[in-house]
XYZ file of C-alpha atoms in Angstrom:
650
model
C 4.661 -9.436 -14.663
C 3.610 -5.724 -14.397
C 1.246 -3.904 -16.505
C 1.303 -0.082 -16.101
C -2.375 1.848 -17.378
C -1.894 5.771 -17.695
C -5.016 7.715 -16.983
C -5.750 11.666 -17.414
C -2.669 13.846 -16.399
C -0.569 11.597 -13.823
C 0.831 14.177 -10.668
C 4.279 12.169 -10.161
C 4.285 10.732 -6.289
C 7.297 9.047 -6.717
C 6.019 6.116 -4.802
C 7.761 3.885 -8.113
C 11.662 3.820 -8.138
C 11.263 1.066 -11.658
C 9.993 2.487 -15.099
C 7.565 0.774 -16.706
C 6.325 1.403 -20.182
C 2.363 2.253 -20.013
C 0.609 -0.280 -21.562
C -1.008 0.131 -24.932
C -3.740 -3.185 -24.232
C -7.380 -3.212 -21.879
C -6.365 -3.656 -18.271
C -6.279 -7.662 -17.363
C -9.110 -6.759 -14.476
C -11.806 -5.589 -14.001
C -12.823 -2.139 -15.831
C -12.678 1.290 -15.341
C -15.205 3.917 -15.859
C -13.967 7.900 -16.417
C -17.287 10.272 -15.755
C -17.563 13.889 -16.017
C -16.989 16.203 -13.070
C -20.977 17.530 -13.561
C -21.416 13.579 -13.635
C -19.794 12.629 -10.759
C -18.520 15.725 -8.549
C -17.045 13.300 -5.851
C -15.551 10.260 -7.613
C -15.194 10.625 -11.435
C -12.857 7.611 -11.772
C -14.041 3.949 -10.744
C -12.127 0.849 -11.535
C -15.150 -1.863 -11.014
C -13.967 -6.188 -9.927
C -16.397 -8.575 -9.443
C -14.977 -11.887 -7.018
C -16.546 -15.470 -6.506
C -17.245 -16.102 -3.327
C -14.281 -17.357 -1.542
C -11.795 -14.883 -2.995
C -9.807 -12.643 -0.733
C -8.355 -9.303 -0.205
C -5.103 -8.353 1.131
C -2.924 -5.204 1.796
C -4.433 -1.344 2.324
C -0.955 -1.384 5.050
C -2.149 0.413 8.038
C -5.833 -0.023 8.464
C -8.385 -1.221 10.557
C -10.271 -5.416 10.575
C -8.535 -8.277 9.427
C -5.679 -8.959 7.326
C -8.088 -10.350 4.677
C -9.848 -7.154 4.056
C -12.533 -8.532 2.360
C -16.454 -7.187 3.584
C -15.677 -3.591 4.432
C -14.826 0.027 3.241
C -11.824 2.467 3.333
C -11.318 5.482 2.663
C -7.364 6.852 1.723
C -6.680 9.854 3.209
C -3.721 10.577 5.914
C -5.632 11.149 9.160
C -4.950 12.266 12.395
C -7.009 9.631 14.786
C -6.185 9.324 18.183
C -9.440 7.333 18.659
C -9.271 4.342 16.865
C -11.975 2.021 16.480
C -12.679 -1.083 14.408
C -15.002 1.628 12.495
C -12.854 3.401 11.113
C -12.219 4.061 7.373
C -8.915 6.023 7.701
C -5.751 6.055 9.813
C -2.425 8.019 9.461
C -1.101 6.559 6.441
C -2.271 5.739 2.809
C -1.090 2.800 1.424
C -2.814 1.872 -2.006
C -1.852 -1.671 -3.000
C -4.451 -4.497 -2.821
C -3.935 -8.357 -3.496
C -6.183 -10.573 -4.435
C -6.082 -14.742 -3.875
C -8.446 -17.500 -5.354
C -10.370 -16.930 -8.394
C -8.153 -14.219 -9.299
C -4.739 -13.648 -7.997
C -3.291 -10.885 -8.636
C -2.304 -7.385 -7.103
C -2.915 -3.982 -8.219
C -1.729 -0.060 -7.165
C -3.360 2.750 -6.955
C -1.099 5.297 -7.739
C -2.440 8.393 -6.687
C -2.019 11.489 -4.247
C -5.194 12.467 -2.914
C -8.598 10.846 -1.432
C -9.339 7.099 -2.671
C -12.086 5.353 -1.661
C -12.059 1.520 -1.357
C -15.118 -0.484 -1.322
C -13.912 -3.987 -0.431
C -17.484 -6.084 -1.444
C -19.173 -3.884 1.235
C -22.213 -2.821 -0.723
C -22.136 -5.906 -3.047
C -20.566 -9.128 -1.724
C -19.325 -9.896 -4.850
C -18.072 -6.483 -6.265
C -14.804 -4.124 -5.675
C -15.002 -0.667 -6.436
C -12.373 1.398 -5.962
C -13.075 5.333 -7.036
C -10.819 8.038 -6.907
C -11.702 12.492 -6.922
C -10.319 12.472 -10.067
C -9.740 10.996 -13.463
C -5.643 11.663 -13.163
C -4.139 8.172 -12.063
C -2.209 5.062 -12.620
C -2.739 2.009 -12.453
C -0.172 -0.838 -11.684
C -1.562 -4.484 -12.132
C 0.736 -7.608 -11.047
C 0.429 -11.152 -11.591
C 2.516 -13.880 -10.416
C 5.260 -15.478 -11.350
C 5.228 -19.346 -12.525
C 4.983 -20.257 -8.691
C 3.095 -21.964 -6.026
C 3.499 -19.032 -4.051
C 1.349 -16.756 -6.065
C 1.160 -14.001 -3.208
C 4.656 -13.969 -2.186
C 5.463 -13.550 -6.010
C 2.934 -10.732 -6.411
C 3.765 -8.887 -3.099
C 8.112 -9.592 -4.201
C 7.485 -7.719 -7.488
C 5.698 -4.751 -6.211
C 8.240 -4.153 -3.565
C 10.934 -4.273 -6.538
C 8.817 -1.739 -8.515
C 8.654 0.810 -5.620
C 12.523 0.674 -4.265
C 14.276 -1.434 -1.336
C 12.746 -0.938 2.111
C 14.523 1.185 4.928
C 16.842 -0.498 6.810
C 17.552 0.839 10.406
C 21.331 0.201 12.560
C 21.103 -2.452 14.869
C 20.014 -0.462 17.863
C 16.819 0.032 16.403
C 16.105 -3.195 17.366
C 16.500 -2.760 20.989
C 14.237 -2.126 23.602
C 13.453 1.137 23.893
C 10.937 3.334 26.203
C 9.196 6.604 25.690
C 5.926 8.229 27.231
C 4.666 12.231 26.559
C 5.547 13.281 30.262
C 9.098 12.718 30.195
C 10.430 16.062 30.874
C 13.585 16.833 32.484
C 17.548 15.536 32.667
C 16.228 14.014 35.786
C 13.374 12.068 34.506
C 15.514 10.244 31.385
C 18.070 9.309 33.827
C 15.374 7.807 36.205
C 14.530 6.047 33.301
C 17.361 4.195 32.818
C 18.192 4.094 36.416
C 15.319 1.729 36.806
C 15.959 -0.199 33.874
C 19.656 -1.033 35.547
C 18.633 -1.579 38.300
C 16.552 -4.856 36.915
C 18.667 -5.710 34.438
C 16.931 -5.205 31.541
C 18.323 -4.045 28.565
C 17.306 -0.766 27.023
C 18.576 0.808 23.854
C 17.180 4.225 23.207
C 14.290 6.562 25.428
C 12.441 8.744 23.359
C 11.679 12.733 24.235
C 8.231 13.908 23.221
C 7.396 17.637 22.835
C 8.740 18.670 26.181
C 12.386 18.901 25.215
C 12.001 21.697 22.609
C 11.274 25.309 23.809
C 7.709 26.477 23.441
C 7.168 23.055 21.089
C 9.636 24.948 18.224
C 11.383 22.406 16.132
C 15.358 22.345 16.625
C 15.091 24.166 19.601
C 16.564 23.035 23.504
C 14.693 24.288 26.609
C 18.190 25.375 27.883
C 16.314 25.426 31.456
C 15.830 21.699 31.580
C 18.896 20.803 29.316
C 21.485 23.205 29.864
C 24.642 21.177 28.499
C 22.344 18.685 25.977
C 25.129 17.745 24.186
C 26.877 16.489 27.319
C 23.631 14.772 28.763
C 23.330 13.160 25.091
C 27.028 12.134 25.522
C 26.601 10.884 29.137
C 22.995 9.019 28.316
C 25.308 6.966 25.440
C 28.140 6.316 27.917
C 25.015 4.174 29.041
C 24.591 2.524 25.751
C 21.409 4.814 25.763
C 20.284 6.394 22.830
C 18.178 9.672 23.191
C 15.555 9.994 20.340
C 13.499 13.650 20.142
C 10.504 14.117 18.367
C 10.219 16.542 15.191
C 6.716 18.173 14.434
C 5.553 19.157 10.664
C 4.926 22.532 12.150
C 7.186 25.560 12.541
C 6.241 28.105 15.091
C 5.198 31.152 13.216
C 7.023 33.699 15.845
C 9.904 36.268 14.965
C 13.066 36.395 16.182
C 12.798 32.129 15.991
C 15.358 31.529 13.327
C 14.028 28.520 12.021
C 10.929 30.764 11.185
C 12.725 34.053 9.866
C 14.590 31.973 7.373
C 11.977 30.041 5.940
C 10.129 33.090 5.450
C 13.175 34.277 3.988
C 13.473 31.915 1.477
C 9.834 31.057 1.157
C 9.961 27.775 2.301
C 6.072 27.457 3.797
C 3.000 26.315 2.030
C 1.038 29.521 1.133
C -2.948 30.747 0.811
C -4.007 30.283 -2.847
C -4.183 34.261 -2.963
C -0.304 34.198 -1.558
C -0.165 34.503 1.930
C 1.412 32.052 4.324
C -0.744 29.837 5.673
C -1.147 29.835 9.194
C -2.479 26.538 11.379
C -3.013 25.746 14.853
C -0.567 22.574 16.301
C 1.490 22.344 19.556
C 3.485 25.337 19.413
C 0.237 27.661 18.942
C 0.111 29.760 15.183
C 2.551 27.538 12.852
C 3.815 27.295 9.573
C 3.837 24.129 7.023
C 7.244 23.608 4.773
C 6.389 22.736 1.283
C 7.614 19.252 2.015
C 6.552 18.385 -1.993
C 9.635 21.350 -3.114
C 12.846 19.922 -3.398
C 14.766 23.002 -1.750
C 12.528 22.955 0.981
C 13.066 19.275 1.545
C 16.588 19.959 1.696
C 16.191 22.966 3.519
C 14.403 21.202 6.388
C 16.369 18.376 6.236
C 19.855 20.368 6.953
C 17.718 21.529 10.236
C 18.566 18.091 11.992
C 22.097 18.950 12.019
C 21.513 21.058 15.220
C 20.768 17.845 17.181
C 23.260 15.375 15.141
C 25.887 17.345 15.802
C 24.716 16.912 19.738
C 25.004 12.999 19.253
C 21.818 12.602 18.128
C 21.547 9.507 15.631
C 17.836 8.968 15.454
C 14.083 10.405 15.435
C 10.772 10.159 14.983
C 8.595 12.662 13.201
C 4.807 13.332 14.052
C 1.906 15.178 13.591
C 2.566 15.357 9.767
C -0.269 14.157 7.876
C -0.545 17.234 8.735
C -2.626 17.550 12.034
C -4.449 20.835 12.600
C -5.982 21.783 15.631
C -7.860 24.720 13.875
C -6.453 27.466 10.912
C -6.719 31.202 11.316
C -8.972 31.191 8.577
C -11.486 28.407 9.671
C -11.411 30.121 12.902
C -12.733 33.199 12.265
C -15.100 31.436 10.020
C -16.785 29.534 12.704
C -16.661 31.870 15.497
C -18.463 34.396 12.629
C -21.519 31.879 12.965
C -21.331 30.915 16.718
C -21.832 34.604 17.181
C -25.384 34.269 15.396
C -26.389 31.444 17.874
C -28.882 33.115 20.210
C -28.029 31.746 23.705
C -31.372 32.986 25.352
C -33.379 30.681 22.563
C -30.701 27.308 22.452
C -32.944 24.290 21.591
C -31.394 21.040 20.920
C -31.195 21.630 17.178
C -29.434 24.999 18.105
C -26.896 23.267 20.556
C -26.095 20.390 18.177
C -25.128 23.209 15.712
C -23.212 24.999 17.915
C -21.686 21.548 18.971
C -21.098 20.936 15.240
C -19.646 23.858 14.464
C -16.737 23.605 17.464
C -16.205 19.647 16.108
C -15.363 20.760 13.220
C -12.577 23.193 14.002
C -9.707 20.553 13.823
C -8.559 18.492 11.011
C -11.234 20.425 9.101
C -10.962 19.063 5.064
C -11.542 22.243 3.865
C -8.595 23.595 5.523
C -6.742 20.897 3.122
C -7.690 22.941 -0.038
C -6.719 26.446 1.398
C -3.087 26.450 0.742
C -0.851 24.916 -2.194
C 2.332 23.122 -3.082
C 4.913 24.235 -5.529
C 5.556 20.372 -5.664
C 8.784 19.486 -7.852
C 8.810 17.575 -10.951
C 10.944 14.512 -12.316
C 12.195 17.384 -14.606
C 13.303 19.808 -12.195
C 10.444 21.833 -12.683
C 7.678 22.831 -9.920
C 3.871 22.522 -10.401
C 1.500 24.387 -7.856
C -1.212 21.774 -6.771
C -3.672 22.421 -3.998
C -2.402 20.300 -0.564
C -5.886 18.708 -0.656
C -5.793 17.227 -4.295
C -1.997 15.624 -2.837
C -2.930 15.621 0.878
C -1.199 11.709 1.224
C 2.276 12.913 0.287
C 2.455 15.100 2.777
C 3.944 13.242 5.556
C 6.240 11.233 3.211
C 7.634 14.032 1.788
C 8.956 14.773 5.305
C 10.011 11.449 5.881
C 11.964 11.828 2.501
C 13.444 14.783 3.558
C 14.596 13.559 6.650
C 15.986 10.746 5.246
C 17.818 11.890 2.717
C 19.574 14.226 4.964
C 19.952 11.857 7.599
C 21.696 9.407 5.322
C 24.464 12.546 4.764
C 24.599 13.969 8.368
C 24.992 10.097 10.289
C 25.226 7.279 7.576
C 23.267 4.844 5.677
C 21.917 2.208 8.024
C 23.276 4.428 10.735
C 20.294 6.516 11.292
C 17.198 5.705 13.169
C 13.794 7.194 11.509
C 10.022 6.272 11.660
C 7.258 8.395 11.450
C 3.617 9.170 11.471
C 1.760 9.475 8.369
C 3.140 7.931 5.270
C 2.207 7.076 1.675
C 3.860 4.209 -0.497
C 7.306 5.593 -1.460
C 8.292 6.863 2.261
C 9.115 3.262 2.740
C 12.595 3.658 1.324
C 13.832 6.938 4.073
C 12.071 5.635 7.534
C 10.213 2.927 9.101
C 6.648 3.968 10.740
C 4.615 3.457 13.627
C 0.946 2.600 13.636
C -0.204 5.837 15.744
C -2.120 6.747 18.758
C -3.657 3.173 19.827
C -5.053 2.801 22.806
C -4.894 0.205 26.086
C -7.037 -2.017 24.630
C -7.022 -5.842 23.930
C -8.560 -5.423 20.756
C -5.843 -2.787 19.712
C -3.166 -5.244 19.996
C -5.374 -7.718 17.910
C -4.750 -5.104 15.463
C -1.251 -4.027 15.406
C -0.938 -7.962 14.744
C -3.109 -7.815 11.622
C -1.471 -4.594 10.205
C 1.920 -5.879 10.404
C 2.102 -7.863 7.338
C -0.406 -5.193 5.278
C 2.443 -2.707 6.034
C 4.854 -5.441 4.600
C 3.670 -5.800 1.590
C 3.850 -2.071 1.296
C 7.314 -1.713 1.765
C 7.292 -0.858 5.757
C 9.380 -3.285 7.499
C 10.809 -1.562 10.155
C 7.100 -0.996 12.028
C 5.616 -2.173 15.525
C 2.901 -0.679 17.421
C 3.136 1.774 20.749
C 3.408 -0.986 23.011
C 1.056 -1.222 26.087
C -1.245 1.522 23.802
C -0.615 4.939 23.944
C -4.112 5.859 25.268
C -5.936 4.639 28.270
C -4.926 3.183 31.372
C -3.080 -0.075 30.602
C -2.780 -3.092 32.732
C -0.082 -5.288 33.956
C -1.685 -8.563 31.475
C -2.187 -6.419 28.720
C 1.536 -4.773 28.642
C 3.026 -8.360 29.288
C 1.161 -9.963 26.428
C 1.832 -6.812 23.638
C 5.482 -7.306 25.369
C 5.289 -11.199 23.913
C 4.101 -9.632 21.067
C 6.301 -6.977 20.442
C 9.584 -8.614 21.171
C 8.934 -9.976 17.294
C 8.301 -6.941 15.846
C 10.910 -4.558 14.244
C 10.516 -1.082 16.244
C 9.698 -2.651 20.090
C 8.682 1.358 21.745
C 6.438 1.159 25.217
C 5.104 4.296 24.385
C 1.837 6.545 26.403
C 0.166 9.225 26.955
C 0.313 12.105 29.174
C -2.369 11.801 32.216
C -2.647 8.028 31.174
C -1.023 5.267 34.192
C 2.972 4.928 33.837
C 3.538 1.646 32.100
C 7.119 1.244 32.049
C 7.260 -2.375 32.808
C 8.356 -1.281 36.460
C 5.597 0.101 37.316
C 3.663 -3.321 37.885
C 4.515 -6.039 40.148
C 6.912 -9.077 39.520
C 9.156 -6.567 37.235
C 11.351 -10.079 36.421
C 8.393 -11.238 34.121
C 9.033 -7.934 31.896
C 12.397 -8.659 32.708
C 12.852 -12.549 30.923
C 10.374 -11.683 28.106
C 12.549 -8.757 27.171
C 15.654 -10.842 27.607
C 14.314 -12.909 24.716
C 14.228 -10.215 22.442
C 17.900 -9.741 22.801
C 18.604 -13.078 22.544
C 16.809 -12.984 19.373
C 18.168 -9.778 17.922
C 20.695 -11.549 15.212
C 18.328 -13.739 14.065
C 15.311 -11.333 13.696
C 18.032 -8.626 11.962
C 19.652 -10.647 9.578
C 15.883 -11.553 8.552
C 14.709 -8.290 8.307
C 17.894 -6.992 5.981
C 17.686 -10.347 3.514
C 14.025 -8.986 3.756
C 14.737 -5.845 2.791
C 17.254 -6.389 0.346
C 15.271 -9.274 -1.275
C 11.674 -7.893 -1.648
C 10.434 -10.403 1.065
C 7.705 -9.624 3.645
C 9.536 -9.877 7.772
C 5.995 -10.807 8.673
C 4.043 -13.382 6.487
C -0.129 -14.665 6.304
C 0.061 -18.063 6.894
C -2.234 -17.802 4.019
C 0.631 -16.893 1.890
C 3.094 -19.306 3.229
C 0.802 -22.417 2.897
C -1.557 -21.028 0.057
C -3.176 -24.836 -0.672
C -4.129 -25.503 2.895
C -7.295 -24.379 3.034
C -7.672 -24.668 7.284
C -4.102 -21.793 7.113
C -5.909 -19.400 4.817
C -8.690 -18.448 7.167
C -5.876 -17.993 10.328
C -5.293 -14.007 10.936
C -3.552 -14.051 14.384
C -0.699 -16.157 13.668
C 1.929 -14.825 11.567
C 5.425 -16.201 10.212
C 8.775 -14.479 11.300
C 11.322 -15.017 8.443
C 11.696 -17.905 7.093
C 11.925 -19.780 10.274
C 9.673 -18.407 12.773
C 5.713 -18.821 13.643
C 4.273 -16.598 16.162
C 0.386 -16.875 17.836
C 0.047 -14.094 20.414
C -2.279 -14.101 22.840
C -4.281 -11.065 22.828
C -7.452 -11.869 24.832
C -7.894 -10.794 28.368
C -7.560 -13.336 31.258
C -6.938 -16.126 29.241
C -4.436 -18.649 29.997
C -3.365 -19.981 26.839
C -4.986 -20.279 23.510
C -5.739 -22.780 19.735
C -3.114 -22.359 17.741
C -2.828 -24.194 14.016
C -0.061 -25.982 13.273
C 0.198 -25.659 9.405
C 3.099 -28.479 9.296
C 4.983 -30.148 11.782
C 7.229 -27.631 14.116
C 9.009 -27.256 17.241
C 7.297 -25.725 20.162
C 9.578 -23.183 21.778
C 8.923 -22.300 25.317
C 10.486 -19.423 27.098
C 10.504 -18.336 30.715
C 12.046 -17.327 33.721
C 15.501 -16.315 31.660
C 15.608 -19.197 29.623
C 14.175 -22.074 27.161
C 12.035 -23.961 29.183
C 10.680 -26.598 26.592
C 11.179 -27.616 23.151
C 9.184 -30.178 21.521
C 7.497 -31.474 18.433
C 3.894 -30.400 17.552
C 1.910 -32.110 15.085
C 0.069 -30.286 11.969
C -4.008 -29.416 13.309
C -5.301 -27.409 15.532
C -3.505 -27.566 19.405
C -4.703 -25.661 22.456
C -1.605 -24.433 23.982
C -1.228 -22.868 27.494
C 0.751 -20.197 27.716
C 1.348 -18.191 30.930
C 1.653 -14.357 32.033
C 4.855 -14.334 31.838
C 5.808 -16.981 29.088
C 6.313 -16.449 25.170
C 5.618 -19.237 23.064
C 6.596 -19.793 19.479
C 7.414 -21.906 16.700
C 10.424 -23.088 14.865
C 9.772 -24.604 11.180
C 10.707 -28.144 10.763
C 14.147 -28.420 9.474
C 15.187 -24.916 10.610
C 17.913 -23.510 13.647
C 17.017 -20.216 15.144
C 20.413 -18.981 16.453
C 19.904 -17.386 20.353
C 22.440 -15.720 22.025
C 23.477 -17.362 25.379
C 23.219 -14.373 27.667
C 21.298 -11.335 27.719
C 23.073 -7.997 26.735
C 21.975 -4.879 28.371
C 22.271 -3.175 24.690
C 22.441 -4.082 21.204
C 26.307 -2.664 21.423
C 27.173 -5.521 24.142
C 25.748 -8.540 22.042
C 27.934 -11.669 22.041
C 27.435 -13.595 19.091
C 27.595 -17.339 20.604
C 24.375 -18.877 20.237
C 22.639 -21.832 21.704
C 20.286 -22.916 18.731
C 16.571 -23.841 19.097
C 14.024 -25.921 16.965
């Protein structure tokens, strides 16, 4: 059952597709407390939850720790992070549904546009407080349905309330490679040269800024592509997909057309006092579409047709929470007071405000409330709102208008879309990814534990940038995200410029890649028709074990194994040099063990606690007692060449 609570005046996200009727009686939990602005500048609105001891904490989507949340804070707020630590409070998306299992079991939404903040028994072991900077919110409570399954039921009727989950074609489930240093016609076709050459399959490669000219959206350096329609053509001929990248950002430059006809028509965010507002991203000075406005949404969205009608059938938009590496205004501000630092007296307080004053150039959260929305309304009508006080629909507003014109220009479930930053409600246009990670063991830890937070939000189609985007990855690390990732929706190697190439290639005993990859395609029909019936049904693709077996005490503390479907168990091993790892058998399965190109064992594993070894180049999983998992008998080198004849497992 859901329970809607109306609070101040509501700004519509439209993160909720269902209407519910705002309820009349005193919210089922907890309370909430309304103060004053001269009261409370920062917070006015707290909703206040006190737990017992054992209770936990799921959802938040993309976020930092555990999957029980439980013991720290967050803060809500789309943020560009390319640094990610266990530390932090925010990452690129802002996803405001929490569940709660023990005492109290029940789940609860936020809904709300700007800056939350989330105190998750962090000051108080037993007290939540959740506060928002302002009084002007709803509140969504859900509790179960007459079922064992309390948090299955809880996390199936919010994903009803907010709209069916994206759904991608098949080739989004294929392998497929990207890194920011891919440049030329040249260096895509090496690409897949390589991949031939070892037989492994590969779907898509992705193109990162350097396509574009100067970093302008919709644009084709015609000196490195000078027939891209025909390279498009002849990459497909391949079974290759090419996937560019679209920025948030238009190049403020005459003469770019893009640019002139925005300005035009007045489709950029402007200056509270009315003029455009100018920010600092890739292409240099840029301009930000009023993604809220409903023409400009459109407006953008009809911009994609310039690369569909090359053959383009998918992309993946960035940079949109929106990043800023400085604005014009900020700028002038800070270089005003640099000026004033007298260079012949610098102490160390001097230098750590001068150090202070260039940190705090990009991303800057005053350069949030500078410009304004004319954000439209259920009722056709437009409201001006100040970015800042909406700051987390941003990026999804994008994403919506993307989709939407995606859906026209290539098909429903034809088009491929995932993207940056993202609020509840972008869910239903794109998939995401989780953002600039890094090479680190503890990073894939944590694209483990986000995977079913974003779930329960509505992403499905998700996955991390495999091998980290950051850093200098090694050949152990990429093999075990690879075991990893072959389970998850959206499988991208993806890194950085200046980093070490990790196309799976580029390390020795390229067969290992080779057979682990292999799986995935063997396991394509299975893990898509589980994803749609996901989709389509309000199910989570990626499942606790805590919500699968909710009365076995032993499977509600376990936060690196997850279910896949409703037939699957996976335990990853994410720890360097280790050669296997415990794994908790929550009911009797069948251990699955793949190498060298094919299933190597299969055999029955009692419920407890197992060690299991598990080699480099191995993937070991877990088929449900009474279940088949369908796998194909050969490997195709796309997703257009699958056979379906299966051999089935468990």
């Amino acid at each position: 059952m859901i329970k809607r609570f109306n609070y101040g005046n509501h700004f519509d996200t439209f993160a909720c597709t269902e209407e519910i009727i705002p309820s009349a009686d005193k919210i089922p939990f907890g309370s909430v407390e309304i103060k004053t602005p001269a009261e409370d500048s920062e917070y006015p609105f707290t909703w206040t939850l006190k737990l017992e001891e054992a209770d936990q904490i799921f959802g938040l989507g993309e976020n930092v720790r555990g999957i029980n949340k439980r013991g720290y804070h967050f803060t809500s707020f789309c943020s560009d992070n390319p640094q990610q630590t266990p530390g932090d409070e925010s990452l690129y998306g802002a996803h405001n549904f929490i569940s709660f299992s023990g005492s109290k079991n029940f789940g609860v939404f936020f809904d709300y546009p700007g800056k939350l903040h989330f105190d998750l028994c962090f000051e108080k072991w037993d007290t939540v407080c959740v506060k928002a900077q302002s009084g002007d919110i709803e509140i969504y409570f859900i509790t179960p349905e007459d079922s064992e399954y309390k948090q299955k039921s809880i996390v199936s009727q919010f994903r009803k309330l907010i709209g069916q989950s994206y759904i991608p074609p098949v080739w989004g489930f294929g392998n497929m490679q990207s890194r920011w240093g891919y440049v030329t016609e040249k260096d895509f076709e090496t690409i897949a040269d390589n991949f031939a050459k070892n037989n492994v399959p590969l779907d898509a490669i992705f193109m990162d800024i350097d396509y574009m000219e100067d970093f302008k959206d919709f644009t084709i350096n015609k000196k490195l592509f000078p027939d891209f329609k025909k390279f498009v053509g002849k990459m497909k001929d391949r079974g290759i997909r090419m996937v560019p990248i679209i920025d948030s950002a238009v190049k403020n430059q005459d003469g770019y057309d893009v640019c002139d006809e925005g300005k035009k028509l007045g489709m950029f965010s402007k200056t509270k006092d009315g003029r455009e507002f100018i920010g600092g991203v890739w292409p240099g000075d840029s301009l930000f579409p009023d993604f809220l406005n409903a023409d400009v949404r459109k407006w953008f969205g009809s911009k994609y047709k310039v690369l569909t009608d090359a053959g383009i059938e998918g992309f993946w938009n960035d940079m949109n929470e929106p990043a800023l590496f400085y604005s014009k205004d900020t700028l002038e501000e800070k270089f005003k007071e640099i000026s004033k630092i007298n260079l012949e007296k610098l102490d160390v307080w001097e230098f750590f405000k001068f150090k202070d004053l260039c940190s705090g150039i990009q991303n800057n959260p005053e350069d949030y409330k500078r410009f304004v929305h004319n954000a439209t309304q259920k009722d056709g009508s437009t409201k001006q709102v100040v970015h800042y006080d909406v700051h987390n629909l941003y990026g999804a507003n994008m994403t919506r208008a993307s989709g939407e014109a995606l859906e026209q220009l290539v098909g429903k479930e034809k088009y491929l879309l995932f993207s940056r930053a993202s609020c509840i409600g972008a869910h239903r246009y794109g998939g995401i990814w989780t953002g600039d990670n890094s090479s680190h063991w503890e990073h894939l830890l944590m694209g483990i534990h986000m995977m079913p937070s974003l779930n329960m939000c509505g992403f499905l189609y998700t996955g991390t940038d495999l091998g980290g985007f950051g850093w200098n990855a090694t050949r152990d690390l990429v093999l075990r995200w690879y075991a990893f990732g072959i389970f998850t929706p959206l499988l991208r190697n993806h890194s950085a410029l200046g980093t070490r190439e990790q196309e799976f290639y580029q390390f020795e005993n390229p067969q290992d890649f080779a057979s682990i990859i292999g799986l995935r395609y063997k396991l394509i029909p299975y893990l898509y028709q589980q994803f749609t019936e996901c989709a389509k049904n309000n199910k989570m693709y990626f499942t606790p074990l805590a919500f699968e077996f909710p009365e076995d005490e032993r499977a509600r503390e376990v936060e690196d194994q997850l279910m896949v479907g409703d037939s699957l168990m996976i335990a990853p091993v994410y720890t360097q040099n280790a050669t296997g790892r415990y794994v908790y058998i929550p009911e009797e399965m069948t251990l699955v063990r793949y190498k060298d190109n094919k299933v190597a064992e299969q055999k029955q594993v009692s419920k407890g606690d197992h060690y299991i070894k598990v080699d480099l180049n191995e993937v070991v999983f877990f088929v449900r007692s009474g279940k088949k998992v369908p796998l194909c008998k050969n490997v195709a080198m796309n997703t257009d060449q699958i056979v379906y004849d299966f051999d089935y497992i468990g």
